[in-house]
DNA sequence: GCCAACGTTGGC
DNA sequence: GCCAACGTTGGC
């Protein structure tokens, strides 16, 4: 099983809306690196849901319920989307500032490639962030 | 195939 | 609102 991190601006699509919707088709990705990550996702994989621009924190975990399918919102090019459902909310959001100060997480893709909207998270990073969300 | 210019994203 | 970082584009 693999872990991921997906980013969204709350003003565009928030975790709250996601929970309300019960599931969503993650589309609109127009970046090759992000697309490759989407294509690598398997059913059952978990992804952190990160709020960019506002909040700047990981608020919950999404689960892949359907692997990549063509993104019909793309007028040209070969792009894909993935279906997610909310898995669970974090007890406490883990902020970007917290991640930055944690040595174990300094090399996370989200830190190094802040502009990548879909990035990979290692097992260790996933566990660490979960732990941080449990303790304030 | 290189590289400068430009556009976009996202943190501050 | 600014600016750094990155991706993309286009001229050569």
Coordinates of C-alpha atoms (C1' of nucleotides) in Angstrom, one line a residue:
Chain A
X1 CA 0.0 0.0 0.0
X2 CA 1.2 3.5 -0.9
X3 CA 0.7 6.8 0.8
X4 CA 0.1 10.1 -0.9
X5 CA -0.7 13.7 -0.3
X6 CA -3.2 15.7 -2.3
X7 CA -3.5 19.5 -2.1
X8 CA -6.4 21.7 -2.5
X9 CA -7.2 25.3 -1.8
X10 CA -10.1 25.3 0.6
X11 CA -11.7 28.1 -1.4
X12 CA -11.7 25.7 -4.4
X13 CA -12.5 22.5 -2.6
X14 CA -12.3 22.0 1.1
X15 CA -12.1 18.9 3.3
X16 CA -15.5 19.9 4.8
X17 CA -17.0 19.9 1.3
X18 CA -15.3 16.6 0.6
X19 CA -16.9 15.0 3.8
X20 CA -20.3 16.4 2.7
X21 CA -19.9 15.0 -0.7
X22 CA -18.9 11.5 0.6
X23 CA -16.7 11.1 -2.4
X24 CA -15.1 13.1 -5.2
X25 CA -13.4 12.8 -8.5
X26 CA -10.0 14.4 -8.2
X27 CA -9.6 16.1 -11.6
X28 CA -8.0 19.1 -13.1
X29 CA -4.4 18.0 -12.6
X30 CA -2.3 19.4 -15.4
X31 CA 1.2 18.5 -14.3
X32 CA 3.1 15.5 -15.5
X33 CA 4.7 14.6 -12.2
X34 CA 1.4 14.9 -10.4
X35 CA -0.3 12.9 -13.1
X36 CA 2.2 10.1 -12.8
X37 CA 1.4 9.9 -9.1
X38 CA -2.3 9.8 -9.8
X39 CA -1.7 6.9 -12.2
X40 CA 0.4 5.0 -9.6
X41 CA -2.4 5.1 -7.0
X42 CA -4.0 1.8 -6.2
X43 CA -7.5 1.2 -4.8
X44 CA -7.2 1.3 -1.0
X45 CA -4.2 3.7 -0.9
X46 CA -4.5 6.5 1.6
X47 CA -3.7 10.2 0.9
X48 CA -3.3 13.1 3.2
X49 CA -5.7 16.0 2.4
X50 CA -3.8 19.2 2.6
X51 CA -5.2 22.7 2.6
X52 CA -3.0 25.1 0.7
X53 CA -3.1 28.9 0.7
X54 CA -5.4 29.0 3.7
X55 CA -4.9 26.8 6.7
X56 CA -1.6 25.4 5.4
X57 CA -2.2 22.1 7.2
X58 CA -3.1 18.5 6.7
X59 CA -6.7 18.1 7.8
X60 CA -7.6 14.6 7.0
X61 CA -7.0 11.3 5.1
X62 CA -8.7 10.3 1.8
X63 CA -8.9 6.8 0.5
X64 CA -8.7 5.8 -3.1
X65 CA -11.9 4.1 -4.1
X66 CA -11.4 4.0 -7.8
X67 CA -8.1 4.0 -9.7
X68 CA -7.3 6.6 -12.4
X69 CA -9.8 7.2 -15.2
X70 CA -9.7 9.8 -18.0
X71 CA -10.2 13.3 -16.8
X72 CA -13.0 14.6 -19.1
X73 CA -12.5 18.1 -18.0
X74 CA -9.3 18.1 -20.1
X75 CA -9.8 19.5 -23.6
X76 CA -6.6 18.2 -24.9
X77 CA -3.9 15.9 -23.7
X78 CA -4.0 12.7 -21.8
X79 CA -5.0 13.5 -18.2
X80 CA -6.5 11.5 -15.4
X81 CA -8.4 11.8 -12.3
X82 CA -8.9 9.5 -9.3
X83 CA -11.9 8.9 -7.1
X84 CA -11.5 9.5 -3.4
X85 CA -13.7 9.1 -0.4
X86 CA -13.0 10.6 3.1
X87 CA -11.3 8.0 5.3
X88 CA -11.0 10.0 8.4
X89 CA -10.3 13.4 9.8
X90 CA -7.2 14.1 11.8
X91 CA -7.8 14.7 15.5
X92 CA -5.6 17.8 15.2
X93 CA -4.5 19.3 11.9
X94 CA -0.8 19.0 11.2
X95 CA 0.5 22.3 10.0
X96 CA 3.2 23.0 7.4
X97 CA 5.2 24.8 10.1
X98 CA 5.1 21.6 12.3
X99 CA 6.2 19.5 9.3
X100 CA 9.1 21.9 8.6
X101 CA 10.4 21.7 12.1
X102 CA 10.3 17.9 12.2
X103 CA 13.7 16.4 11.1
X104 CA 12.0 13.2 9.9
X105 CA 9.7 15.1 7.6
X106 CA 12.2 17.6 6.2
X107 CA 12.6 15.7 3.0
X108 CA 9.0 15.3 2.2
X109 CA 8.1 16.0 -1.4
X110 CA 5.6 18.6 -0.3
X111 CA 8.4 20.6 1.4
X112 CA 10.9 20.2 -1.5
X113 CA 8.4 20.5 -4.3
X114 CA 5.9 22.8 -2.8
X115 CA 4.1 23.3 -6.1
X116 CA 3.4 19.7 -6.8
X117 CA -0.3 19.1 -6.2
X118 CA -0.1 15.3 -5.8
X119 CA 3.0 14.0 -4.1
X120 CA 4.2 10.8 -2.6
X121 CA 4.5 10.1 1.2
X122 CA 6.7 7.4 2.6
X123 CA 5.5 4.9 5.2
X124 CA 7.7 6.6 7.9
X125 CA 6.4 10.0 7.0
X126 CA 2.8 8.8 7.1
X127 CA 3.2 7.2 10.5
X128 CA 5.0 10.3 11.9
X129 CA 2.3 12.7 10.7
X130 CA -0.4 10.4 12.1
X131 CA 1.4 10.4 15.4
X132 CA 1.7 14.2 15.4
X133 CA -2.0 14.5 14.7
X134 CA -2.7 12.5 17.9
X135 CA -0.7 14.6 20.2
X136 CA -0.9 18.3 20.3
Chain B
dG1 C1' 18.9 20.2 -27.6
dC2 C1' 19.9 24.4 -25.0
dC3 C1' 18.4 28.3 -22.5
dA4 C1' 16.0 32.7 -21.7
dA5 C1' 11.5 34.4 -21.0
dC6 C1' 7.3 33.9 -19.2
dG7 C1' 3.3 32.0 -16.4
dT8 C1' 1.7 29.7 -12.4
dT9 C1' 1.7 28.2 -7.8
dG10 C1' 2.0 28.7 -3.0
dG11 C1' 4.2 30.4 1.2
dC12 C1' 5.0 34.5 3.6
Chain C
dG1 C1' 1.0 41.9 -2.7
dC2 C1' 5.5 40.1 -3.2
dC3 C1' 8.8 36.8 -4.5
dA4 C1' 11.0 32.2 -5.0
dA5 C1' 10.7 27.9 -7.3
dC6 C1' 9.4 25.3 -10.8
dG7 C1' 7.3 24.0 -15.4
dT8 C1' 6.5 25.2 -20.1
dT9 C1' 7.3 27.5 -24.3
dG10 C1' 9.7 29.1 -28.2
dG11 C1' 13.7 31.0 -30.6
dC12 C1' 18.0 29.7 -32.1

